[in-house]
Coordinates of C-alpha atoms in Angstrom, one line a residue:
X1 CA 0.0 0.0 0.0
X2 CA 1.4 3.6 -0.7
X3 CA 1.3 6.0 2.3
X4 CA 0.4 9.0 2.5
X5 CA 0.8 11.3 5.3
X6 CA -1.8 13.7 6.7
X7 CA 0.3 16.5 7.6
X8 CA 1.1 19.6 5.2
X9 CA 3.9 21.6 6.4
X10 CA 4.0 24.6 4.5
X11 CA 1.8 25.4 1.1
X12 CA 1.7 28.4 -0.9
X13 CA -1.7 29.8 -1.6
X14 CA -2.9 32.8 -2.8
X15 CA 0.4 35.0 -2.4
X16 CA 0.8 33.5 1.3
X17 CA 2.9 31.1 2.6
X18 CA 0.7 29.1 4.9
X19 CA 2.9 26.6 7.4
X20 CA 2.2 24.9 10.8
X21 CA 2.8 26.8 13.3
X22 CA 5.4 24.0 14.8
X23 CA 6.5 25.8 18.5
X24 CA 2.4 24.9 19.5
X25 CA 2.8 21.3 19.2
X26 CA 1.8 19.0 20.2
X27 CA -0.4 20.9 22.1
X28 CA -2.3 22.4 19.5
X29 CA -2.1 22.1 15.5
X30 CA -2.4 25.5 13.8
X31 CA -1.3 27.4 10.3
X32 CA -0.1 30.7 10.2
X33 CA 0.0 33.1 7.2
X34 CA 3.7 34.4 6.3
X35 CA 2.6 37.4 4.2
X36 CA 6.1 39.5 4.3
X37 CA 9.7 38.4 3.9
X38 CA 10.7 39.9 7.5
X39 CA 7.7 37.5 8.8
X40 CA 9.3 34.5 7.1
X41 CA 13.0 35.7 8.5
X42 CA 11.0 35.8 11.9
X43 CA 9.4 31.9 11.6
X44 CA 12.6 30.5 10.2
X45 CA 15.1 32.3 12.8
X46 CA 12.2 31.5 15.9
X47 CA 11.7 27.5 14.1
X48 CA 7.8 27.9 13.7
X49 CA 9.1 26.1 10.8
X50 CA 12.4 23.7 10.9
X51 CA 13.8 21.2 9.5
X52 CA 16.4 21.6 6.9
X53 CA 14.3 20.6 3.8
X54 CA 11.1 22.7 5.2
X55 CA 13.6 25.4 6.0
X56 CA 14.6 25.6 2.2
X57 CA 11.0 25.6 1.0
X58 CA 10.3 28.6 3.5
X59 CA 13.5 29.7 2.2
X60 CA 12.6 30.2 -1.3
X61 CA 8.9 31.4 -0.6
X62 CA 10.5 34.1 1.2
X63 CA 12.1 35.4 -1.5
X64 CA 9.0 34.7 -3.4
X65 CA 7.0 37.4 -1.0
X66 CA 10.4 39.4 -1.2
X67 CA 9.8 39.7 -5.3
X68 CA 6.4 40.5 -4.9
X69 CA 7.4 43.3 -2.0
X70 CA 9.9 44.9 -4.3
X71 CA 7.9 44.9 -7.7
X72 CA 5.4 47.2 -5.3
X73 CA 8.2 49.5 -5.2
X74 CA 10.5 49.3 -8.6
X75 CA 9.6 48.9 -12.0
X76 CA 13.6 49.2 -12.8
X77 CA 14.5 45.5 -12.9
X78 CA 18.4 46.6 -12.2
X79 CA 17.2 48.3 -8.9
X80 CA 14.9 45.1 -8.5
X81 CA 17.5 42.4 -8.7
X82 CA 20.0 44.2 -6.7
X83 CA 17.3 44.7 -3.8
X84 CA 16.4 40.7 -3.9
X85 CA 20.2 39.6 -3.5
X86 CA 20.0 41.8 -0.2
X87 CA 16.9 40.1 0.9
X88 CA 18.3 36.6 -0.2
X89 CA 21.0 37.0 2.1
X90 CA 18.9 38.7 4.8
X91 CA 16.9 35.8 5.0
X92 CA 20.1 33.2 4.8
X93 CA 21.5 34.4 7.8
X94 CA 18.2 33.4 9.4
X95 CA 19.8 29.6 10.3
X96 CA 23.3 29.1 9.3
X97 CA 23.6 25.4 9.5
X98 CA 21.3 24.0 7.2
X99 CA 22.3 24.0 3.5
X100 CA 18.8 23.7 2.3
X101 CA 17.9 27.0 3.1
X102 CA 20.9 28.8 1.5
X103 CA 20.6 26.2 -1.8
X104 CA 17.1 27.0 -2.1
X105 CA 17.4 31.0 -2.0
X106 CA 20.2 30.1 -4.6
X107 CA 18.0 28.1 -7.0
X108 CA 15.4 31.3 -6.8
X109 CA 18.2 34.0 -7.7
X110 CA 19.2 31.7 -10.7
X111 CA 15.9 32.2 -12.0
X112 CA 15.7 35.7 -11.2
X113 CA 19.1 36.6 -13.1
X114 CA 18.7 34.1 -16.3
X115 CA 14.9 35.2 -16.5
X116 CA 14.9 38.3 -19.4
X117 CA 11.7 40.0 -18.7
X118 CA 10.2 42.7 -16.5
X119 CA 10.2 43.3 -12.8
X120 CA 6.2 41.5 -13.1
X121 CA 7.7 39.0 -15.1
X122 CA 10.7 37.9 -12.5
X123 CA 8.4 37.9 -9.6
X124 CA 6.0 35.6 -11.5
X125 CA 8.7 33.4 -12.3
X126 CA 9.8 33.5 -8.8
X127 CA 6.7 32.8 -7.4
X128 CA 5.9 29.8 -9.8
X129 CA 9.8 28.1 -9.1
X130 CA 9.2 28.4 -5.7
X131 CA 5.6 26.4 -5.7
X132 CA 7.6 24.0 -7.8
X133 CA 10.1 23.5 -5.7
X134 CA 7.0 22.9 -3.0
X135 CA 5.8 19.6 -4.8
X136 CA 8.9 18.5 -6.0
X137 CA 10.1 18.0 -2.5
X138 CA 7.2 15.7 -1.5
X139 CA 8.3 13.5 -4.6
X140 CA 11.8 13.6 -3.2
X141 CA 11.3 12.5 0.2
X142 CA 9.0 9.6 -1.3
X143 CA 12.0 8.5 -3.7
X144 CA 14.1 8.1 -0.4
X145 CA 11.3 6.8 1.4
X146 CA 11.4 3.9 -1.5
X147 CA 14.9 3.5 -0.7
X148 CA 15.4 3.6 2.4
X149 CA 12.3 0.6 2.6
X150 CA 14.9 -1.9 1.3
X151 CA 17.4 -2.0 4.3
X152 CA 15.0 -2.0 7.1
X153 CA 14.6 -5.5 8.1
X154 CA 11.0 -7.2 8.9
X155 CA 10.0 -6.4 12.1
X156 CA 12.6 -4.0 13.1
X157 CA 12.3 -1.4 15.9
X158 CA 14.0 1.5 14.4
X159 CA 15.4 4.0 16.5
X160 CA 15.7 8.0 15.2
X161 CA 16.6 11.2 16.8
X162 CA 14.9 14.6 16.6
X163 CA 12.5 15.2 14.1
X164 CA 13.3 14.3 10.1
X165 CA 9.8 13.4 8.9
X166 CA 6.6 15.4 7.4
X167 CA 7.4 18.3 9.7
X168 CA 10.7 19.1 8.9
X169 CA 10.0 19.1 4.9
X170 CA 6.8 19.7 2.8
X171 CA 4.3 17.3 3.7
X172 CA 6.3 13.3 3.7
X173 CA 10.1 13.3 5.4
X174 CA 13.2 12.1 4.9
X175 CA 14.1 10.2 8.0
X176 CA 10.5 9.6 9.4
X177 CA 9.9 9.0 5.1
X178 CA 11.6 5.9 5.5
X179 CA 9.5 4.6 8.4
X180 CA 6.5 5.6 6.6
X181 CA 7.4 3.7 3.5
X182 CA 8.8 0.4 5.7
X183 CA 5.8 0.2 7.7
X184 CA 3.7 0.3 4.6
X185 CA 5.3 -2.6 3.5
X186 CA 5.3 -3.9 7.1
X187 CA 2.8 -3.0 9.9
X188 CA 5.0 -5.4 12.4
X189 CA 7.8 -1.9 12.2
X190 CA 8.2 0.3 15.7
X191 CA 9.8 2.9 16.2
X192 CA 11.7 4.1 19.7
X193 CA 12.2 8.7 19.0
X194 CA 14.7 9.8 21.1
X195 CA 13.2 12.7 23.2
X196 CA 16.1 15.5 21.6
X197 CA 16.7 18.4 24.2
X198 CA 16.8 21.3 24.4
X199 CA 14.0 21.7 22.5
X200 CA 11.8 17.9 22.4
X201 CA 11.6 17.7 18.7
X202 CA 11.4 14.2 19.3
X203 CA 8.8 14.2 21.5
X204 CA 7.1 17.0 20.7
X205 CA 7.0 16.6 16.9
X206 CA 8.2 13.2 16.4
X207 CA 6.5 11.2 18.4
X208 CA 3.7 13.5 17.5
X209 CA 3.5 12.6 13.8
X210 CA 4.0 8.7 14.3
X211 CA 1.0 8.7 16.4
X212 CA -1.0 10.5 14.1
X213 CA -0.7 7.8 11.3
X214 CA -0.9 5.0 14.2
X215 CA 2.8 3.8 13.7
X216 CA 4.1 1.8 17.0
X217 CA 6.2 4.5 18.5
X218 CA 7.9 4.3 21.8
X219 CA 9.5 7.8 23.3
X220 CA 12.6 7.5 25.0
X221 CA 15.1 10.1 26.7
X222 CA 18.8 11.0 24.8
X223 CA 20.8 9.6 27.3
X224 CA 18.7 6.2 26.7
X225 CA 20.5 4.7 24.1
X226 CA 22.6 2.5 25.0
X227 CA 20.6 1.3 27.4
X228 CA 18.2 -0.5 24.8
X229 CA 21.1 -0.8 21.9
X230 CA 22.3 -3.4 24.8
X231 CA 19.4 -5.3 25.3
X232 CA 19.0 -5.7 21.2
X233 CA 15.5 -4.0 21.3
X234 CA 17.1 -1.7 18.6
X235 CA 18.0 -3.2 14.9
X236 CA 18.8 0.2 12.9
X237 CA 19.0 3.8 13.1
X238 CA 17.6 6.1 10.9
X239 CA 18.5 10.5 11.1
X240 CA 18.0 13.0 9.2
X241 CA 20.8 16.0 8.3
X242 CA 21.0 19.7 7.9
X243 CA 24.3 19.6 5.9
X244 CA 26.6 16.7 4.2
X245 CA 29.8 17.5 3.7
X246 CA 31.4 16.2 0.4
X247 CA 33.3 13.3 2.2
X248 CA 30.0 12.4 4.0
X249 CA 30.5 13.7 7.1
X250 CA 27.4 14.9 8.8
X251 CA 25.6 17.6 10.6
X252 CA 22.5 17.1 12.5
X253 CA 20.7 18.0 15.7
X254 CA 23.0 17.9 18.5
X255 CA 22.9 14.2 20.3
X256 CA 23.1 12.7 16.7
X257 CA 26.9 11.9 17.1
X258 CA 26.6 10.4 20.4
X259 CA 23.8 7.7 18.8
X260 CA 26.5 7.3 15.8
X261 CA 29.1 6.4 18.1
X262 CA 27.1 4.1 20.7
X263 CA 25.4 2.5 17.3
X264 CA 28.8 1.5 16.1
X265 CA 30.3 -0.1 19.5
X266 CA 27.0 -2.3 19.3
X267 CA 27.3 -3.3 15.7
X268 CA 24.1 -1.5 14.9
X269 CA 23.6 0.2 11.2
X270 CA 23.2 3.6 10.9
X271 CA 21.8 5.5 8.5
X272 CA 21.3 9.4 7.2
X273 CA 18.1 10.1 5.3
X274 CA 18.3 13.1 3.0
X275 CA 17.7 14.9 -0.4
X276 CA 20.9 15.6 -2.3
X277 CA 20.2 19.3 -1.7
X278 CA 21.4 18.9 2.0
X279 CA 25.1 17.6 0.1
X280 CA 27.5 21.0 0.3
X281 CA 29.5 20.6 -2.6
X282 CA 31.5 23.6 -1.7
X283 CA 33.1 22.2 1.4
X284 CA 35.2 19.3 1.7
X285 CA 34.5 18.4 5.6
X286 CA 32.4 18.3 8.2
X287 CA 35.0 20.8 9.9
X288 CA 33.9 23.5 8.0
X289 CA 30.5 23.5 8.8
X290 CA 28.9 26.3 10.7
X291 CA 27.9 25.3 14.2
X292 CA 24.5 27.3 15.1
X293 CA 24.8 28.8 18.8
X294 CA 20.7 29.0 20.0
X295 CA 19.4 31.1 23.0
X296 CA 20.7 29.9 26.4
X297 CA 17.1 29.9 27.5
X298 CA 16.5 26.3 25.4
X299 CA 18.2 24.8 28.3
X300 CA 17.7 26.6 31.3
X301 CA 13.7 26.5 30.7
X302 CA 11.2 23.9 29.5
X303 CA 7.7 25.1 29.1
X304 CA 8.4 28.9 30.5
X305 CA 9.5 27.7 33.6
X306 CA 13.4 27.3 34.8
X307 CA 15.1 24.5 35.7
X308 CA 17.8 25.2 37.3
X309 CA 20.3 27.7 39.1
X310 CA 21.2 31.0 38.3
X311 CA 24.4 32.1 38.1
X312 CA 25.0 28.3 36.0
X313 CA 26.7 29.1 32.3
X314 CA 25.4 27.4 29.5
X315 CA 26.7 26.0 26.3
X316 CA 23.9 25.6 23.5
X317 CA 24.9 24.5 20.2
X318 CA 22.1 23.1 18.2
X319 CA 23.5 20.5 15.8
X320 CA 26.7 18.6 16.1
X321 CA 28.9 16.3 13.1
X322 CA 29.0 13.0 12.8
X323 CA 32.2 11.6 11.2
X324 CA 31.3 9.7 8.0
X325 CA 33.3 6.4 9.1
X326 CA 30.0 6.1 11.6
X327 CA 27.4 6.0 9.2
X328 CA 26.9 3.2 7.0
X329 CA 24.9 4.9 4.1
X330 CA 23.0 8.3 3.0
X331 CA 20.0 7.3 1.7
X332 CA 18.9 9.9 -1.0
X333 CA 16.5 10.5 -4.3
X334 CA 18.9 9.0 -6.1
X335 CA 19.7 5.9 -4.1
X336 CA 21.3 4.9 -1.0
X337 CA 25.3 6.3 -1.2
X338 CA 28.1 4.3 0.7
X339 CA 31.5 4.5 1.8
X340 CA 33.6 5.7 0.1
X341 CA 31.5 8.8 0.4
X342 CA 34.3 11.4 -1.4
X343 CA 33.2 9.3 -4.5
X344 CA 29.8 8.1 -4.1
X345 CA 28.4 11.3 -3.1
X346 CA 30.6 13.2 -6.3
X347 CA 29.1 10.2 -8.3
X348 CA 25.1 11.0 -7.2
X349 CA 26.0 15.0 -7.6
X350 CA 27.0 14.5 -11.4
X351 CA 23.6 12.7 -12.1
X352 CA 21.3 14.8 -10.5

């Protein structure tokens, strides 16, 4: 049976980009309109939408409401373009870490400066790339869904961390796309979702989504791991990613590396689940990826109230890199790309 989820992340209509309002989960499911580009800056920056393929999608609809901002303003299509580079990178800075966002905006300038036409013409060109790029990610995530079926065993409780499905892209996922197109396949498939501090994306969203399409899903805390990897009540791990490096090294929420490491001691696969767009063919490691520093109070609160001392100082860096010798593939559109990742991953870039 194909499955389909019933969650829509983000959907442009009429001019609008309507999302989920993601920091009210799971306690209550409600869209927002994004009507300006500063208001999309705000809901990337603030994560009422996250996830790195989301993030692009939000990404390139804000330039889309950035276009149609500026052709209010400028009929000049000089003074036009120059004005949407400056939003473009105004709205990169948003979240530094995840590729999507900046290859997105990219893909949306490339049609800006190769588009001959008038200021009305580049916005409408804009606007209809970046609903393209909408409904081709859905098709994406279910191409790696289709993959990633083929190495989950029958009957395997498959353990992932933070929040990689439906949520944190258009309307499927990437990790979470894999469990949706295993359990298809086979309704015997569980699930254990790490919890993910600071912020619970595994229990919050996670754990939230499984539920919702009545997937077996048990909710465990990060440092819980091991713990079950011991007993053999876990047979593979699935993640998502924010950004690959070109030798396969990966970042993803922080607690990601310390699952890599404990599923390696216990002879457990593990496996990344993204689109080729989170690949950064500019950089050759996982050393030169950006490291996103997030607001203190992610730790020292949960739910408005503190939990714990003053005067304590606090580290909070929201993703951390997992060496590529720890993961045994990347599944992507394109297939599922193993070691040795320098060439595999150059190998999938040429064909896409």
């Amino acid at each position: 049976m194909e499955f389909t989820s019933k969650i829509k992340t983000i959907e442009w209509v009429n001019n609008t980009s309507r999302m989920i309002d993601q920091t009210l989960l799971p306690y209550e499911l409600k869209t927002v309109d994004i009507i300006t580009c500063d208001e999309m800056y705000n809901a990337i920056k603030n994560m009422i939408v996250r996830g790195a393929p989301a993030i692009g999608i939000a990404g390139a609809q804000g330039l889309s409401l950035a276009a149609l901002e500026l052709a209010k303003i400028t009929n000049d299509v000089n003074e036009f373009l120059k004005k949407l580079e400056e939003k473009a990178q105004y709205l990169k800075s948003a979240r530094p870490t995840a590729v999507n966002l900046m290859w997105a905006i990219d893909k949306q300038l490339e049609i800006a400066h190769n588009t001959i036409s008038t200021v009305y013409g580049l916005t409408d060109a804009i606007v209809k790339n970046g609903k393209a790029m909408e409904l081709a990610d859905i098709e994406i995530n279910k191409q790696i869904g289709e993959y990633g079926a083929q190495i989950v065993p029958k009957g395997a409780t498959i353990l992932t961390h933070c929040n990689a499905g439906a949520l944190a892209t258009v309307g499927y996922g990437t990790a979470l796309g894999v469990i949706r197109s295993a359990y298809a396949k086979d309704q015997t498939i569980k699930v254990f979702a790490d919890e993910t501090r600071p912020r619970q994306q595994g229990a919050r969203l996670t754990a939230f989504e499984l539920i919702t399409d009545g997937i077996d899903t048990t909710l465990i805390t990060d440092g819980m791991c091991s713990y079950f990897m011991k007993k053999k009540m876990i047979d593979i791990v699935i993640v998502g990613a924010d950004r690959i490096a070109t030798n396969g090294d990966t970042a993803n929420k922080i607690g990601t590396y310390t699952v890599a490491i404990a599923a390696k001691y216990h002879n457990i696969p593990f496996y990344i689940a993204a689109p080729l767009s989170t690949i950064d063919s500019n950089i050759k490691s996982g050393d030169e990826i950006i490291i996103e520093e997030r607001d203190h109070n992610e730790v020292t609160h949960i739910n408005g109230k503190k939990i714990c001392p003053d005067g304590v100082k606090i580290i909070n860096p929201s993703f951390d890199i997992t060496p590529n010798e720890l993961i045994s593939g990347i599944i992507t559109e394109k297939g599922i790309l193993r070691p040795n990742y320098t060439s595999s991953i150059k190998k999938a870039l040429s064909i896409n």
